[in-house]
mmCIF file of C-alpha atoms in Angstrom:
data_model
loop_
_atom_site.group_PDB
_atom_site.id
_atom_site.type_symbol
_atom_site.label_atom_id
_atom_site.label_comp_id
_atom_site.label_asym_id
_atom_site.label_seq_id
_atom_site.Cartn_x
_atom_site.Cartn_y
_atom_site.Cartn_z
ATOM 1 C CA UNK A 20 79.968 -11.076 33.299
ATOM 2 C CA UNK A 21 79.525 -7.125 33.098
ATOM 3 C CA UNK A 22 77.637 -7.574 29.602
ATOM 4 C CA UNK A 23 75.655 -10.546 31.207
ATOM 5 C CA UNK A 24 74.037 -8.609 34.279
ATOM 6 C CA UNK A 25 73.586 -5.836 31.161
ATOM 7 C CA UNK A 26 71.020 -8.134 29.476
ATOM 8 C CA UNK A 27 69.289 -9.257 32.300
ATOM 9 C CA UNK A 28 69.256 -6.346 34.012
ATOM 10 C CA UNK A 29 65.461 -4.749 35.227
ATOM 11 C CA UNK A 30 65.352 -2.062 32.489
ATOM 12 C CA UNK A 31 66.069 -5.212 29.562
ATOM 13 C CA UNK A 32 63.548 -7.232 31.044
ATOM 14 C CA UNK A 33 60.754 -4.349 30.980
ATOM 15 C CA UNK A 34 62.014 -3.208 27.156
ATOM 16 C CA UNK A 35 61.740 -7.121 26.308
ATOM 17 C CA UNK A 36 57.737 -7.362 28.099
ATOM 18 C CA UNK A 37 56.884 -3.948 26.125
ATOM 19 C CA UNK A 38 57.834 -5.376 22.765
ATOM 20 C CA UNK A 39 56.246 -8.230 23.431
ATOM 21 C CA UNK A 40 53.456 -6.492 24.763
ATOM 22 C CA UNK A 41 53.877 -4.395 21.483
ATOM 23 C CA UNK A 42 53.951 -7.640 19.261
ATOM 24 C CA UNK A 43 50.450 -9.065 21.038
ATOM 25 C CA UNK A 44 48.934 -5.690 20.456
ATOM 26 C CA UNK A 45 49.857 -5.488 16.878
ATOM 27 C CA UNK A 46 48.957 -8.792 16.518
ATOM 28 C CA UNK A 47 45.454 -8.205 18.047
ATOM 29 C CA UNK A 48 45.287 -5.099 15.637
ATOM 30 C CA UNK A 49 45.657 -6.866 12.603
ATOM 31 C CA UNK A 50 43.111 -9.912 13.589
ATOM 32 C CA UNK A 51 40.748 -7.055 14.427
ATOM 33 C CA UNK A 52 41.217 -5.538 10.882
ATOM 34 C CA UNK A 53 40.777 -9.105 9.341
ATOM 35 C CA UNK A 54 36.860 -9.578 11.494
ATOM 36 C CA UNK A 55 35.760 -5.740 10.606
ATOM 37 C CA UNK A 56 36.947 -6.802 6.753
ATOM 38 C CA UNK A 57 35.455 -10.122 6.547
ATOM 39 C CA UNK A 58 32.292 -8.350 8.104
ATOM 40 C CA UNK A 59 32.162 -5.445 5.876
ATOM 41 C CA UNK A 60 33.090 -7.893 2.699
ATOM 42 C CA UNK A 61 29.453 -9.990 4.400
ATOM 43 C CA UNK A 62 27.385 -7.052 4.730
ATOM 44 C CA UNK A 63 28.174 -5.925 1.425
ATOM 45 C CA UNK A 64 27.698 -8.723 -0.355
ATOM 46 C CA UNK A 65 23.878 -8.884 1.674
ATOM 47 C CA UNK A 66 23.083 -6.206 0.223
ATOM 48 C CA UNK A 67 23.334 -6.795 -3.443
ATOM 49 C CA UNK A 68 21.866 -10.225 -2.828
ATOM 50 C CA UNK A 69 18.919 -8.250 -0.712
ATOM 51 C CA UNK A 70 19.180 -5.405 -3.215
ATOM 52 C CA UNK A 71 18.696 -7.782 -6.466
ATOM 53 C CA UNK A 72 15.813 -9.375 -4.427
ATOM 54 C CA UNK A 73 13.976 -6.112 -3.439
ATOM 55 C CA UNK A 74 14.571 -5.153 -7.457
ATOM 56 C CA UNK A 75 13.427 -8.122 -8.519
ATOM 57 C CA UNK A 76 10.052 -8.164 -6.032
ATOM 58 C CA UNK A 77 9.465 -4.684 -7.162
ATOM 59 C CA UNK A 78 9.564 -5.726 -10.917
ATOM 60 C CA UNK A 79 7.193 -8.094 -10.368
ATOM 61 C CA UNK A 80 4.811 -5.768 -8.491
ATOM 62 C CA UNK A 81 4.797 -3.645 -11.404
ATOM 63 C CA UNK A 82 4.517 -6.330 -13.839
ATOM 64 C CA UNK A 83 1.644 -7.909 -11.602
ATOM 65 C CA UNK A 84 -0.059 -4.381 -11.361
ATOM 66 C CA UNK A 85 0.294 -3.661 -15.373
ATOM 67 C CA UNK A 86 -1.087 -6.775 -15.533
ATOM 68 C CA UNK A 87 -4.088 -5.809 -13.312
ATOM 69 C CA UNK A 88 -4.704 -2.914 -15.083
ATOM 70 C CA UNK A 89 -4.835 -3.844 -18.624
ATOM 71 C CA UNK A 90 -6.911 -7.191 -18.006
ATOM 72 C CA UNK A 91 -10.778 -6.941 -17.802
ATOM 73 C CA UNK A 92 -12.380 -7.386 -14.436
ATOM 74 C CA UNK A 93 -13.920 -11.001 -14.763
ATOM 75 C CA UNK A 94 -18.023 -10.907 -14.469
ATOM 76 C CA UNK A 95 -17.848 -7.046 -13.905
ATOM 77 C CA UNK A 96 -20.822 -4.669 -15.390
ATOM 78 C CA UNK A 97 -20.113 -1.579 -17.524
ATOM 79 C CA UNK A 98 -22.022 1.375 -18.186
ATOM 80 C CA UNK A 99 -21.254 4.157 -20.932
ATOM 81 C CA UNK A 100 -22.613 7.949 -21.517
ATOM 82 C CA UNK A 101 -23.364 8.547 -18.245
ATOM 83 C CA UNK A 102 -24.726 12.010 -17.644
ATOM 84 C CA UNK A 103 -22.802 14.225 -15.040
ATOM 85 C CA UNK A 104 -25.283 16.838 -14.348
ATOM 86 C CA UNK A 105 -25.149 18.901 -11.028
ATOM 87 C CA UNK A 106 -28.562 18.159 -9.423
ATOM 88 C CA UNK A 107 -29.651 18.879 -5.806
ATOM 89 C CA UNK A 108 -32.621 16.541 -5.975
ATOM 90 C CA UNK A 109 -32.785 12.761 -5.432
ATOM 91 C CA UNK A 110 -31.799 10.806 -8.564
ATOM 92 C CA UNK A 111 -33.657 7.621 -9.867
ATOM 93 C CA UNK A 112 -30.684 5.626 -10.766
ATOM 94 C CA UNK A 113 -31.155 2.735 -13.480
ATOM 95 C CA UNK A 114 -28.456 0.799 -11.295
ATOM 96 C CA UNK A 115 -27.860 0.098 -7.423
ATOM 97 C CA UNK A 116 -25.759 1.245 -6.234
ATOM 98 C CA UNK A 117 -25.207 3.887 -8.957
ATOM 99 C CA UNK A 118 -22.415 3.734 -11.025
ATOM 100 C CA UNK A 119 -22.599 7.303 -12.523
ATOM 101 C CA UNK A 120 -25.132 9.772 -13.821
ATOM 102 C CA UNK A 121 -26.885 13.114 -12.346
ATOM 103 C CA UNK A 122 -25.525 13.729 -8.693
ATOM 104 C CA UNK A 123 -25.509 16.070 -6.434
ATOM 105 C CA UNK A 124 -23.052 19.228 -6.488
ATOM 106 C CA UNK A 125 -20.816 18.110 -3.789
ATOM 107 C CA UNK A 126 -19.212 14.641 -3.322
ATOM 108 C CA UNK A 127 -19.038 13.047 -0.450
ATOM 109 C CA UNK A 128 -15.453 12.827 1.247
ATOM 110 C CA UNK A 129 -13.684 9.708 -0.040
ATOM 111 C CA UNK A 130 -10.031 9.960 1.164
ATOM 112 C CA UNK A 131 -10.158 6.318 2.362
ATOM 113 C CA UNK A 132 -13.330 7.131 4.387
ATOM 114 C CA UNK A 133 -15.475 3.796 5.890
ATOM 115 C CA UNK A 134 -18.936 5.017 6.842
ATOM 116 C CA UNK A 135 -20.675 2.337 9.129
ATOM 117 C CA UNK A 136 -24.565 4.242 8.021
ATOM 118 C CA UNK A 137 -25.934 5.149 4.564
ATOM 119 C CA UNK A 138 -24.915 7.625 2.819
ATOM 120 C CA UNK A 139 -26.643 10.287 -0.198
ATOM 121 C CA UNK A 140 -26.128 8.280 -3.421
ATOM 122 C CA UNK A 141 -25.926 11.493 -5.490
ATOM 123 C CA UNK A 142 -22.948 12.504 -3.567
ATOM 124 C CA UNK A 143 -21.354 8.988 -3.583
ATOM 125 C CA UNK A 144 -21.523 9.265 -7.358
ATOM 126 C CA UNK A 145 -19.770 12.360 -7.263
ATOM 127 C CA UNK A 146 -17.057 10.887 -5.618
ATOM 128 C CA UNK A 147 -16.922 8.039 -8.462
ATOM 129 C CA UNK A 148 -17.020 10.828 -10.934
ATOM 130 C CA UNK A 149 -13.809 12.107 -8.748
ATOM 131 C CA UNK A 150 -11.931 8.196 -9.356
ATOM 132 C CA UNK A 151 -12.635 6.846 -6.499
ATOM 133 C CA UNK A 152 -13.738 3.019 -5.503
ATOM 134 C CA UNK A 153 -16.736 2.744 -4.081
ATOM 135 C CA UNK A 154 -17.225 -0.705 -1.364
ATOM 136 C CA UNK A 155 -20.557 -1.248 -0.490
ATOM 137 C CA UNK A 156 -22.113 -4.142 1.751
ATOM 138 C CA UNK A 157 -25.749 -5.292 3.090
ATOM 139 C CA UNK A 158 -26.451 -6.830 6.584
ATOM 140 C CA UNK A 159 -26.085 -10.651 5.371
ATOM 141 C CA UNK A 160 -22.214 -9.626 4.421
ATOM 142 C CA UNK A 161 -20.147 -11.840 6.691
ATOM 143 C CA UNK A 162 -18.531 -9.651 9.821
ATOM 144 C CA UNK A 163 -15.249 -11.067 8.468
ATOM 145 C CA UNK A 164 -15.633 -9.382 4.960
ATOM 146 C CA UNK A 165 -16.738 -6.170 5.861
ATOM 147 C CA UNK A 166 -13.569 -5.644 8.015
ATOM 148 C CA UNK A 167 -11.166 -7.079 5.876
ATOM 149 C CA UNK A 168 -12.761 -4.545 2.695
ATOM 150 C CA UNK A 169 -13.051 -1.684 5.401
ATOM 151 C CA UNK A 170 -9.034 -2.214 6.477
ATOM 152 C CA UNK A 171 -8.341 -2.144 2.421
ATOM 153 C CA UNK A 172 -10.720 1.066 2.136
ATOM 154 C CA UNK A 173 -8.896 2.579 5.337
ATOM 155 C CA UNK A 174 -5.621 2.189 3.553
ATOM 156 C CA UNK A 175 -6.353 3.537 0.228
ATOM 157 C CA UNK A 176 -7.083 7.207 -0.940
ATOM 158 C CA UNK A 177 -9.788 7.862 -3.111
ATOM 159 C CA UNK A 178 -12.165 5.052 -2.084
ATOM 160 C CA UNK A 179 -14.897 5.111 0.558
ATOM 161 C CA UNK A 180 -17.081 2.237 2.151
ATOM 162 C CA UNK A 181 -20.812 2.228 3.471
ATOM 163 C CA UNK A 182 -23.901 0.283 3.675
ATOM 164 C CA UNK A 183 -26.313 -0.080 1.143
ATOM 165 C CA UNK A 184 -29.225 -2.467 2.327
ATOM 166 C CA UNK A 185 -31.292 -2.973 -0.771
ATOM 167 C CA UNK A 186 -28.492 -3.830 -3.151
ATOM 168 C CA UNK A 187 -28.746 -7.043 -4.916
ATOM 169 C CA UNK A 188 -26.014 -8.670 -3.153
ATOM 170 C CA UNK A 189 -23.888 -8.835 0.184
ATOM 171 C CA UNK A 190 -20.881 -7.381 -1.288
ATOM 172 C CA UNK A 191 -20.242 -5.287 -4.420
ATOM 173 C CA UNK A 192 -17.854 -2.573 -5.495
ATOM 174 C CA UNK A 193 -18.761 0.324 -7.845
ATOM 175 C CA UNK A 194 -16.195 2.649 -9.737
ATOM 176 C CA UNK A 195 -17.566 5.435 -12.407
ATOM 177 C CA UNK A 196 -19.556 3.060 -14.629
ATOM 178 C CA UNK A 197 -18.106 -0.060 -13.802
ATOM 179 C CA UNK A 198 -19.671 -2.923 -10.646
ATOM 180 C CA UNK A 199 -18.405 -5.797 -9.533
ATOM 181 C CA UNK A 200 -19.892 -8.469 -7.304
ATOM 182 C CA UNK A 201 -18.500 -10.689 -5.073
ATOM 183 C CA UNK A 202 -18.879 -13.171 -2.822
ATOM 184 C CA UNK A 203 -15.558 -12.490 -0.456
ATOM 185 C CA UNK A 204 -13.222 -10.039 0.407
ATOM 186 C CA UNK A 205 -10.631 -12.429 -0.443
ATOM 187 C CA UNK A 206 -11.819 -12.730 -4.132
ATOM 188 C CA UNK A 207 -8.365 -11.616 -6.060
ATOM 189 C CA UNK A 208 -10.649 -9.795 -8.248
ATOM 190 C CA UNK A 209 -11.289 -7.035 -5.352
ATOM 191 C CA UNK A 210 -7.275 -6.117 -5.440
ATOM 192 C CA UNK A 211 -7.630 -5.892 -9.673
ATOM 193 C CA UNK A 212 -10.517 -3.586 -9.370
ATOM 194 C CA UNK A 213 -8.916 -1.558 -6.546
ATOM 195 C CA UNK A 214 -5.955 -1.549 -8.944
ATOM 196 C CA UNK A 215 -7.698 -0.416 -12.079
ATOM 197 C CA UNK A 216 -10.338 2.003 -11.136
ATOM 198 C CA UNK A 217 -9.021 4.062 -8.407
ATOM 199 C CA UNK A 218 -8.035 7.273 -10.384
ATOM 200 C CA UNK A 219 -8.565 4.620 -13.045
ATOM 201 C CA UNK A 220 -8.784 5.834 -17.045
ATOM 202 C CA UNK A 221 -12.884 5.402 -16.926
ATOM 203 C CA UNK A 222 -12.519 8.756 -14.321
ATOM 204 C CA UNK A 223 -14.125 11.757 -15.468
ATOM 205 C CA UNK A 224 -12.541 14.076 -13.804
ATOM 206 C CA UNK A 225 -9.331 12.848 -12.671
ATOM 207 C CA UNK A 226 -7.384 14.310 -10.025
ATOM 208 C CA UNK A 227 -10.087 16.140 -8.391
ATOM 209 C CA UNK A 228 -10.278 16.413 -4.389
ATOM 210 C CA UNK A 229 -11.538 13.899 -2.178
ATOM 211 C CA UNK A 230 -11.865 15.669 0.864
ATOM 212 C CA UNK A 231 -13.418 19.060 1.769
ATOM 213 C CA UNK A 232 -17.223 17.313 1.005
ATOM 214 C CA UNK A 233 -19.726 16.144 2.643
ATOM 215 C CA UNK A 234 -18.623 13.803 6.223
ATOM 216 C CA UNK A 235 -21.111 11.701 7.678
#
């Protein structure tokens, strides 16, 4: 009888409850570790898959840029043997907008600069000498195209944009010795022209400044 009473004493009951609580806590900890491990595996797997996707995307972008740089821009015009003298006078250029030739000693700022008024062509040509792409437009250009091209220029160092009302077409892109006419800002050749000629191989003075010049 004494043994039975000892087994059912309050102290024994408390120990049993405590042991049961500890057992449940250990079970919860095991479940928690299992859930954490499963989540970690899922995250790692996701990172591996995501990393692979990002690497593939980067590889595809590199291939696209390489193709853009190595392929000719369809429909572009080219000039070579352009003079590079510094002159402090108006220059009568054989093409409009000019893509090279004698120019002002000071360049037009071309560090993603969008000008809403006409700029001196002699200063802009100096910018092209430094490897800039110059986007020009007339009043006949669609506002949506002007806006889209302006956004591209504003996001691209070594580029500038301004109106040139007396040019032959509403939308034109120029680099040193290169020029392209497009009908729309969505033309795929716009991106190719930027990729190929912003600080491209045609640049007479690669790495020269595009800031610290004339600002309008």
